[in-house]
Amino acid sequence: MTKKPPEPEKWTPPAGSWASSAANRRSMLGNRSRDTSPERALRSLLHARGLRYRVAAKPLPKMRRTADLVFGPTKVAVFVDGCFWHGCPQHFVSPKTNPDYWREKIGGNVRRDRETDARLAAEGWLVLRFWEHENAGDCAAVVWDAVTSRRSGAGR
């Protein structure tokens, strides 16, 4: 006689939750906020070219937001934005479940991105934003050019 495994408890989302199912919740919780494949590919290429940077760091000490790569001495902040979370015009598809929630959530992320860009620019930073689907080699070339030109004083 074999024992039957216990039935899993039925999961119900808390009031106001974005999670429409237990599977959806697990999937969304599994999304990385840093060290994604596109970020790691870009970092690898830049490191191989001799550039050094801080990872997932605040460009400004009092800023609550972090950039994916920060080149402090040259004031270059690099962001690798996910197509879903940042509303890529080419790839973003709004979920069918809870569309109002997601429209507001993604819209808020985009507004926060623009606010971050403006704040950093006002402090003399160059903000470089790339989509996760962009070629890492092309992105690395842009970052390389920006950092090296600012090192030589051309970009300041």
mmCIF file with all atom_site columns, C-alpha atoms in Angstrom:
data_model
loop_
_atom_site.group_PDB
_atom_site.id
_atom_site.type_symbol
_atom_site.label_atom_id
_atom_site.label_alt_id
_atom_site.label_comp_id
_atom_site.label_asym_id
_atom_site.label_entity_id
_atom_site.label_seq_id
_atom_site.pdbx_PDB_ins_code
_atom_site.Cartn_x
_atom_site.Cartn_y
_atom_site.Cartn_z
_atom_site.occupancy
_atom_site.B_iso_or_equiv
_atom_site.pdbx_formal_charge
_atom_site.auth_seq_id
_atom_site.auth_comp_id
_atom_site.auth_asym_id
_atom_site.auth_atom_id
_atom_site.pdbx_PDB_model_num
ATOM 1   C CA . MET A 1 1   ? 0.000  0.000  0.000   1.00 0.00 ? 1   MET A CA 1
ATOM 2   C CA . THR A 1 2   ? 1.486  3.334  -1.073  1.00 0.00 ? 2   THR A CA 1
ATOM 3   C CA . LYS A 1 3   ? 0.756  6.563  0.671   1.00 0.00 ? 3   LYS A CA 1
ATOM 4   C CA . LYS A 1 4   ? -0.868 9.246  -1.385  1.00 0.00 ? 4   LYS A CA 1
ATOM 5   C CA . PRO A 1 5   ? 0.912  12.628 -1.197  1.00 0.00 ? 5   PRO A CA 1
ATOM 6   C CA . PRO A 1 6   ? -1.042 15.314 0.616   1.00 0.00 ? 6   PRO A CA 1
ATOM 7   C CA . GLU A 1 7   ? -3.195 17.538 -1.540  1.00 0.00 ? 7   GLU A CA 1
ATOM 8   C CA . PRO A 1 8   ? -1.610 20.947 -2.049  1.00 0.00 ? 8   PRO A CA 1
ATOM 9   C CA . GLU A 1 9   ? -3.495 23.734 -0.364  1.00 0.00 ? 9   GLU A CA 1
ATOM 10  C CA . LYS A 1 10  ? -5.601 25.776 -2.722  1.00 0.00 ? 10  LYS A CA 1
ATOM 11  C CA . TRP A 1 11  ? -3.898 29.110 -3.188  1.00 0.00 ? 11  TRP A CA 1
ATOM 12  C CA . THR A 1 12  ? -5.986 32.242 -3.316  1.00 0.00 ? 12  THR A CA 1
ATOM 13  C CA . PRO A 1 13  ? -4.512 35.633 -4.094  1.00 0.00 ? 13  PRO A CA 1
ATOM 14  C CA . PRO A 1 14  ? -4.661 38.282 -1.394  1.00 0.00 ? 14  PRO A CA 1
ATOM 15  C CA . ALA A 1 15  ? -7.020 41.188 -2.027  1.00 0.00 ? 15  ALA A CA 1
ATOM 16  C CA . GLY A 1 16  ? -5.529 43.582 -4.567  1.00 0.00 ? 16  GLY A CA 1
ATOM 17  C CA . SER A 1 17  ? -2.854 41.111 -5.638  1.00 0.00 ? 17  SER A CA 1
ATOM 18  C CA . TRP A 1 18  ? -1.449 41.123 -9.169  1.00 0.00 ? 18  TRP A CA 1
ATOM 19  C CA . ALA A 1 19  ? -1.117 37.353 -9.065  1.00 0.00 ? 19  ALA A CA 1
ATOM 20  C CA . SER A 1 20  ? -4.043 35.753 -10.846 1.00 0.00 ? 20  SER A CA 1
ATOM 21  C CA . SER A 1 21  ? -2.904 32.218 -10.010 1.00 0.00 ? 21  SER A CA 1
ATOM 22  C CA . ALA A 1 22  ? -0.308 30.354 -7.973  1.00 0.00 ? 22  ALA A CA 1
ATOM 23  C CA . ALA A 1 23  ? 1.596  29.530 -11.168 1.00 0.00 ? 23  ALA A CA 1
ATOM 24  C CA . ASN A 1 24  ? 1.576  33.183 -12.229 1.00 0.00 ? 24  ASN A CA 1
ATOM 25  C CA . ARG A 1 25  ? 2.829  34.205 -8.805  1.00 0.00 ? 25  ARG A CA 1
ATOM 26  C CA . ARG A 1 26  ? 5.698  31.682 -8.923  1.00 0.00 ? 26  ARG A CA 1
ATOM 27  C CA . SER A 1 27  ? 6.637  32.833 -12.413 1.00 0.00 ? 27  SER A CA 1
ATOM 28  C CA . MET A 1 28  ? 6.680  36.513 -11.483 1.00 0.00 ? 28  MET A CA 1
ATOM 29  C CA . LEU A 1 29  ? 8.615  35.931 -8.268  1.00 0.00 ? 29  LEU A CA 1
ATOM 30  C CA . GLY A 1 30  ? 11.243 34.133 -10.334 1.00 0.00 ? 30  GLY A CA 1
ATOM 31  C CA . ASN A 1 31  ? 12.036 37.238 -12.389 1.00 0.00 ? 31  ASN A CA 1
ATOM 32  C CA . ARG A 1 32  ? 15.469 38.583 -11.590 1.00 0.00 ? 32  ARG A CA 1
ATOM 33  C CA . SER A 1 33  ? 15.963 42.233 -10.761 1.00 0.00 ? 33  SER A CA 1
ATOM 34  C CA . ARG A 1 34  ? 19.709 42.093 -11.443 1.00 0.00 ? 34  ARG A CA 1
ATOM 35  C CA . ASP A 1 35  ? 22.306 39.837 -13.047 1.00 0.00 ? 35  ASP A CA 1
ATOM 36  C CA . THR A 1 36  ? 20.040 39.021 -15.979 1.00 0.00 ? 36  THR A CA 1
ATOM 37  C CA . SER A 1 37  ? 21.549 37.364 -19.045 1.00 0.00 ? 37  SER A CA 1
ATOM 38  C CA . PRO A 1 38  ? 21.589 40.615 -21.097 1.00 0.00 ? 38  PRO A CA 1
ATOM 39  C CA . GLU A 1 39  ? 23.290 42.466 -18.215 1.00 0.00 ? 39  GLU A CA 1
ATOM 40  C CA . ARG A 1 40  ? 25.892 39.738 -17.733 1.00 0.00 ? 40  ARG A CA 1
ATOM 41  C CA . ALA A 1 41  ? 26.649 39.641 -21.470 1.00 0.00 ? 41  ALA A CA 1
ATOM 42  C CA . LEU A 1 42  ? 27.183 43.410 -21.551 1.00 0.00 ? 42  LEU A CA 1
ATOM 43  C CA . ARG A 1 43  ? 29.313 43.365 -18.404 1.00 0.00 ? 43  ARG A CA 1
ATOM 44  C CA . SER A 1 44  ? 31.468 40.563 -19.794 1.00 0.00 ? 44  SER A CA 1
ATOM 45  C CA . LEU A 1 45  ? 32.179 42.468 -23.002 1.00 0.00 ? 45  LEU A CA 1
ATOM 46  C CA . LEU A 1 46  ? 32.973 45.708 -21.162 1.00 0.00 ? 46  LEU A CA 1
ATOM 47  C CA . HIS A 1 47  ? 35.212 43.958 -18.648 1.00 0.00 ? 47  HIS A CA 1
ATOM 48  C CA . ALA A 1 48  ? 37.086 42.240 -21.486 1.00 0.00 ? 48  ALA A CA 1
ATOM 49  C CA . ARG A 1 49  ? 37.712 45.691 -22.980 1.00 0.00 ? 49  ARG A CA 1
ATOM 50  C CA . GLY A 1 50  ? 39.241 46.816 -19.691 1.00 0.00 ? 50  GLY A CA 1
ATOM 51  C CA . LEU A 1 51  ? 36.399 48.925 -18.337 1.00 0.00 ? 51  LEU A CA 1
ATOM 52  C CA . ARG A 1 52  ? 35.644 48.707 -14.629 1.00 0.00 ? 52  ARG A CA 1
ATOM 53  C CA . TYR A 1 53  ? 32.331 49.642 -13.091 1.00 0.00 ? 53  TYR A CA 1
ATOM 54  C CA . ARG A 1 54  ? 30.035 49.105 -10.141 1.00 0.00 ? 54  ARG A CA 1
ATOM 55  C CA . VAL A 1 55  ? 27.116 46.718 -10.525 1.00 0.00 ? 55  VAL A CA 1
ATOM 56  C CA . ALA A 1 56  ? 23.579 47.489 -9.300  1.00 0.00 ? 56  ALA A CA 1
ATOM 57  C CA . ALA A 1 57  ? 24.743 50.689 -7.652  1.00 0.00 ? 57  ALA A CA 1
ATOM 58  C CA . LYS A 1 58  ? 23.210 54.057 -6.881  1.00 0.00 ? 58  LYS A CA 1
ATOM 59  C CA . PRO A 1 59  ? 24.647 56.732 -9.162  1.00 0.00 ? 59  PRO A CA 1
ATOM 60  C CA . LEU A 1 60  ? 23.743 59.382 -6.576  1.00 0.00 ? 60  LEU A CA 1
ATOM 61  C CA . PRO A 1 61  ? 24.065 58.608 -2.858  1.00 0.00 ? 61  PRO A CA 1
ATOM 62  C CA . LYS A 1 62  ? 20.617 59.937 -1.957  1.00 0.00 ? 62  LYS A CA 1
ATOM 63  C CA . MET A 1 63  ? 18.884 58.340 -4.934  1.00 0.00 ? 63  MET A CA 1
ATOM 64  C CA . ARG A 1 64  ? 16.819 55.254 -4.099  1.00 0.00 ? 64  ARG A CA 1
ATOM 65  C CA . ARG A 1 65  ? 17.236 53.855 -7.598  1.00 0.00 ? 65  ARG A CA 1
ATOM 66  C CA . THR A 1 66  ? 20.107 51.788 -8.860  1.00 0.00 ? 66  THR A CA 1
ATOM 67  C CA . ALA A 1 67  ? 21.671 51.575 -12.306 1.00 0.00 ? 67  ALA A CA 1
ATOM 68  C CA . ASP A 1 68  ? 22.774 48.252 -13.731 1.00 0.00 ? 68  ASP A CA 1
ATOM 69  C CA . LEU A 1 69  ? 26.291 49.601 -14.340 1.00 0.00 ? 69  LEU A CA 1
ATOM 70  C CA . VAL A 1 70  ? 27.804 52.754 -12.870 1.00 0.00 ? 70  VAL A CA 1
ATOM 71  C CA . PHE A 1 71  ? 30.984 54.369 -14.128 1.00 0.00 ? 71  PHE A CA 1
ATOM 72  C CA . GLY A 1 72  ? 31.399 56.853 -11.278 1.00 0.00 ? 72  GLY A CA 1
ATOM 73  C CA . PRO A 1 73  ? 34.443 58.870 -12.340 1.00 0.00 ? 73  PRO A CA 1
ATOM 74  C CA . THR A 1 74  ? 32.970 59.560 -15.780 1.00 0.00 ? 74  THR A CA 1
ATOM 75  C CA . LYS A 1 75  ? 29.368 59.872 -14.572 1.00 0.00 ? 75  LYS A CA 1
ATOM 76  C CA . VAL A 1 76  ? 27.896 57.283 -16.928 1.00 0.00 ? 76  VAL A CA 1
ATOM 77  C CA . ALA A 1 77  ? 24.907 55.233 -15.736 1.00 0.00 ? 77  ALA A CA 1
ATOM 78  C CA . VAL A 1 78  ? 23.815 52.228 -17.786 1.00 0.00 ? 78  VAL A CA 1
ATOM 79  C CA . PHE A 1 79  ? 20.408 50.564 -17.598 1.00 0.00 ? 79  PHE A CA 1
ATOM 80  C CA . VAL A 1 80  ? 19.437 47.340 -19.365 1.00 0.00 ? 80  VAL A CA 1
ATOM 81  C CA . ASP A 1 81  ? 15.649 47.471 -19.385 1.00 0.00 ? 81  ASP A CA 1
ATOM 82  C CA . GLY A 1 82  ? 13.463 44.398 -19.652 1.00 0.00 ? 82  GLY A CA 1
ATOM 83  C CA . CYS A 1 83  ? 10.940 44.557 -22.491 1.00 0.00 ? 83  CYS A CA 1
ATOM 84  C CA . PHE A 1 84  ? 7.993  43.597 -20.288 1.00 0.00 ? 84  PHE A CA 1
ATOM 85  C CA . TRP A 1 85  ? 8.761  45.618 -17.163 1.00 0.00 ? 85  TRP A CA 1
ATOM 86  C CA . HIS A 1 86  ? 9.704  48.821 -18.991 1.00 0.00 ? 86  HIS A CA 1
ATOM 87  C CA . GLY A 1 87  ? 7.108  48.721 -21.775 1.00 0.00 ? 87  GLY A CA 1
ATOM 88  C CA . CYS A 1 88  ? 9.275  48.108 -24.850 1.00 0.00 ? 88  CYS A CA 1
ATOM 89  C CA . PRO A 1 89  ? 7.394  49.581 -27.828 1.00 0.00 ? 89  PRO A CA 1
ATOM 90  C CA . GLN A 1 90  ? 8.586  46.670 -29.969 1.00 0.00 ? 90  GLN A CA 1
ATOM 91  C CA . HIS A 1 91  ? 7.888  43.698 -27.660 1.00 0.00 ? 91  HIS A CA 1
ATOM 92  C CA . PHE A 1 92  ? 5.589  44.647 -24.791 1.00 0.00 ? 92  PHE A CA 1
ATOM 93  C CA . VAL A 1 93  ? 2.252  42.841 -24.808 1.00 0.00 ? 93  VAL A CA 1
ATOM 94  C CA . SER A 1 94  ? -0.144 43.709 -22.024 1.00 0.00 ? 94  SER A CA 1
ATOM 95  C CA . PRO A 1 95  ? -1.348 40.693 -20.040 1.00 0.00 ? 95  PRO A CA 1
ATOM 96  C CA . LYS A 1 96  ? -4.961 39.686 -20.577 1.00 0.00 ? 96  LYS A CA 1
ATOM 97  C CA . THR A 1 97  ? -5.470 39.172 -16.829 1.00 0.00 ? 97  THR A CA 1
ATOM 98  C CA . ASN A 1 98  ? -5.683 42.331 -14.707 1.00 0.00 ? 98  ASN A CA 1
ATOM 99  C CA . PRO A 1 99  ? -4.992 44.687 -17.661 1.00 0.00 ? 99  PRO A CA 1
ATOM 100 C CA . ASP A 1 100 ? -5.744 47.841 -15.649 1.00 0.00 ? 100 ASP A CA 1
ATOM 101 C CA . TYR A 1 101 ? -3.271 46.845 -12.961 1.00 0.00 ? 101 TYR A CA 1
ATOM 102 C CA . TRP A 1 102 ? -0.541 46.103 -15.503 1.00 0.00 ? 102 TRP A CA 1
ATOM 103 C CA . ARG A 1 103 ? -1.178 49.269 -17.530 1.00 0.00 ? 103 ARG A CA 1
ATOM 104 C CA . GLU A 1 104 ? -0.691 51.348 -14.372 1.00 0.00 ? 104 GLU A CA 1
ATOM 105 C CA . LYS A 1 105 ? 2.280  49.266 -13.165 1.00 0.00 ? 105 LYS A CA 1
ATOM 106 C CA . ILE A 1 106 ? 4.222  49.430 -16.443 1.00 0.00 ? 106 ILE A CA 1
ATOM 107 C CA . GLY A 1 107 ? 3.244  53.076 -16.968 1.00 0.00 ? 107 GLY A CA 1
ATOM 108 C CA . GLY A 1 108 ? 4.602  53.864 -13.502 1.00 0.00 ? 108 GLY A CA 1
ATOM 109 C CA . ASN A 1 109 ? 7.869  52.105 -14.328 1.00 0.00 ? 109 ASN A CA 1
ATOM 110 C CA . VAL A 1 110 ? 8.242  54.154 -17.523 1.00 0.00 ? 110 VAL A CA 1
ATOM 111 C CA . ARG A 1 111 ? 7.488  57.406 -15.667 1.00 0.00 ? 111 ARG A CA 1
ATOM 112 C CA . ARG A 1 112 ? 10.038 56.495 -12.995 1.00 0.00 ? 112 ARG A CA 1
ATOM 113 C CA . ASP A 1 113 ? 12.625 55.744 -15.703 1.00 0.00 ? 113 ASP A CA 1
ATOM 114 C CA . ARG A 1 114 ? 12.095 59.193 -17.265 1.00 0.00 ? 114 ARG A CA 1
ATOM 115 C CA . GLU A 1 115 ? 12.313 60.851 -13.835 1.00 0.00 ? 115 GLU A CA 1
ATOM 116 C CA . THR A 1 116 ? 15.542 58.969 -13.105 1.00 0.00 ? 116 THR A CA 1
ATOM 117 C CA . ASP A 1 117 ? 17.005 60.035 -16.454 1.00 0.00 ? 117 ASP A CA 1
ATOM 118 C CA . ALA A 1 118 ? 16.126 63.676 -15.805 1.00 0.00 ? 118 ALA A CA 1
ATOM 119 C CA . ARG A 1 119 ? 17.513 63.650 -12.262 1.00 0.00 ? 119 ARG A CA 1
ATOM 120 C CA . LEU A 1 120 ? 20.794 62.113 -13.331 1.00 0.00 ? 120 LEU A CA 1
ATOM 121 C CA . ALA A 1 121 ? 21.141 64.438 -16.331 1.00 0.00 ? 121 ALA A CA 1
ATOM 122 C CA . ALA A 1 122 ? 20.604 67.434 -14.034 1.00 0.00 ? 122 ALA A CA 1
ATOM 123 C CA . GLU A 1 123 ? 23.566 66.200 -11.968 1.00 0.00 ? 123 GLU A CA 1
ATOM 124 C CA . GLY A 1 124 ? 25.809 65.892 -15.040 1.00 0.00 ? 124 GLY A CA 1
ATOM 125 C CA . TRP A 1 125 ? 25.375 62.163 -15.664 1.00 0.00 ? 125 TRP A CA 1
ATOM 126 C CA . LEU A 1 126 ? 25.078 60.533 -19.047 1.00 0.00 ? 126 LEU A CA 1
ATOM 127 C CA . VAL A 1 127 ? 22.294 57.944 -18.967 1.00 0.00 ? 127 VAL A CA 1
ATOM 128 C CA . LEU A 1 128 ? 22.460 55.056 -21.416 1.00 0.00 ? 128 LEU A CA 1
ATOM 129 C CA . ARG A 1 129 ? 19.419 52.802 -21.675 1.00 0.00 ? 129 ARG A CA 1
ATOM 130 C CA . PHE A 1 130 ? 19.296 49.603 -23.669 1.00 0.00 ? 130 PHE A CA 1
ATOM 131 C CA . TRP A 1 131 ? 16.529 47.067 -24.210 1.00 0.00 ? 131 TRP A CA 1
ATOM 132 C CA . GLU A 1 132 ? 17.188 43.492 -23.187 1.00 0.00 ? 132 GLU A CA 1
ATOM 133 C CA . HIS A 1 133 ? 16.753 42.381 -26.811 1.00 0.00 ? 133 HIS A CA 1
ATOM 134 C CA . GLU A 1 134 ? 19.501 44.644 -28.169 1.00 0.00 ? 134 GLU A CA 1
ATOM 135 C CA . ASN A 1 135 ? 22.783 43.116 -29.284 1.00 0.00 ? 135 ASN A CA 1
ATOM 136 C CA . ALA A 1 136 ? 25.246 43.145 -26.361 1.00 0.00 ? 136 ALA A CA 1
ATOM 137 C CA . GLY A 1 137 ? 28.172 43.892 -28.680 1.00 0.00 ? 137 GLY A CA 1
ATOM 138 C CA . ASP A 1 138 ? 26.436 46.981 -30.081 1.00 0.00 ? 138 ASP A CA 1
ATOM 139 C CA . CYS A 1 139 ? 25.545 48.163 -26.571 1.00 0.00 ? 139 CYS A CA 1
ATOM 140 C CA . ALA A 1 140 ? 29.116 47.585 -25.371 1.00 0.00 ? 140 ALA A CA 1
ATOM 141 C CA . ALA A 1 141 ? 30.443 49.728 -28.234 1.00 0.00 ? 141 ALA A CA 1
ATOM 142 C CA . VAL A 1 142 ? 28.131 52.598 -27.240 1.00 0.00 ? 142 VAL A CA 1
ATOM 143 C CA . VAL A 1 143 ? 29.142 52.341 -23.573 1.00 0.00 ? 143 VAL A CA 1
ATOM 144 C CA . TRP A 1 144 ? 32.841 52.102 -24.487 1.00 0.00 ? 144 TRP A CA 1
ATOM 145 C CA . ASP A 1 145 ? 32.617 55.230 -26.655 1.00 0.00 ? 145 ASP A CA 1
ATOM 146 C CA . ALA A 1 146 ? 30.750 57.168 -23.963 1.00 0.00 ? 146 ALA A CA 1
ATOM 147 C CA . VAL A 1 147 ? 33.080 56.234 -21.108 1.00 0.00 ? 147 VAL A CA 1
ATOM 148 C CA . THR A 1 148 ? 36.311 56.762 -23.044 1.00 0.00 ? 148 THR A CA 1
ATOM 149 C CA . SER A 1 149 ? 35.161 60.090 -24.499 1.00 0.00 ? 149 SER A CA 1
ATOM 150 C CA . ARG A 1 150 ? 34.176 61.313 -21.038 1.00 0.00 ? 150 ARG A CA 1
ATOM 151 C CA . ARG A 1 151 ? 37.520 60.167 -19.652 1.00 0.00 ? 151 ARG A CA 1
ATOM 152 C CA . SER A 1 152 ? 39.283 62.347 -22.174 1.00 0.00 ? 152 SER A CA 1
ATOM 153 C CA . GLY A 1 153 ? 37.032 65.275 -21.280 1.00 0.00 ? 153 GLY A CA 1
ATOM 154 C CA . ALA A 1 154 ? 35.207 65.375 -24.615 1.00 0.00 ? 154 ALA A CA 1
ATOM 155 C CA . GLY A 1 155 ? 31.803 64.502 -23.127 1.00 0.00 ? 155 GLY A CA 1
ATOM 156 C CA . ARG A 1 156 ? 31.832 66.798 -20.110 1.00 0.00 ? 156 ARG A CA 1
#
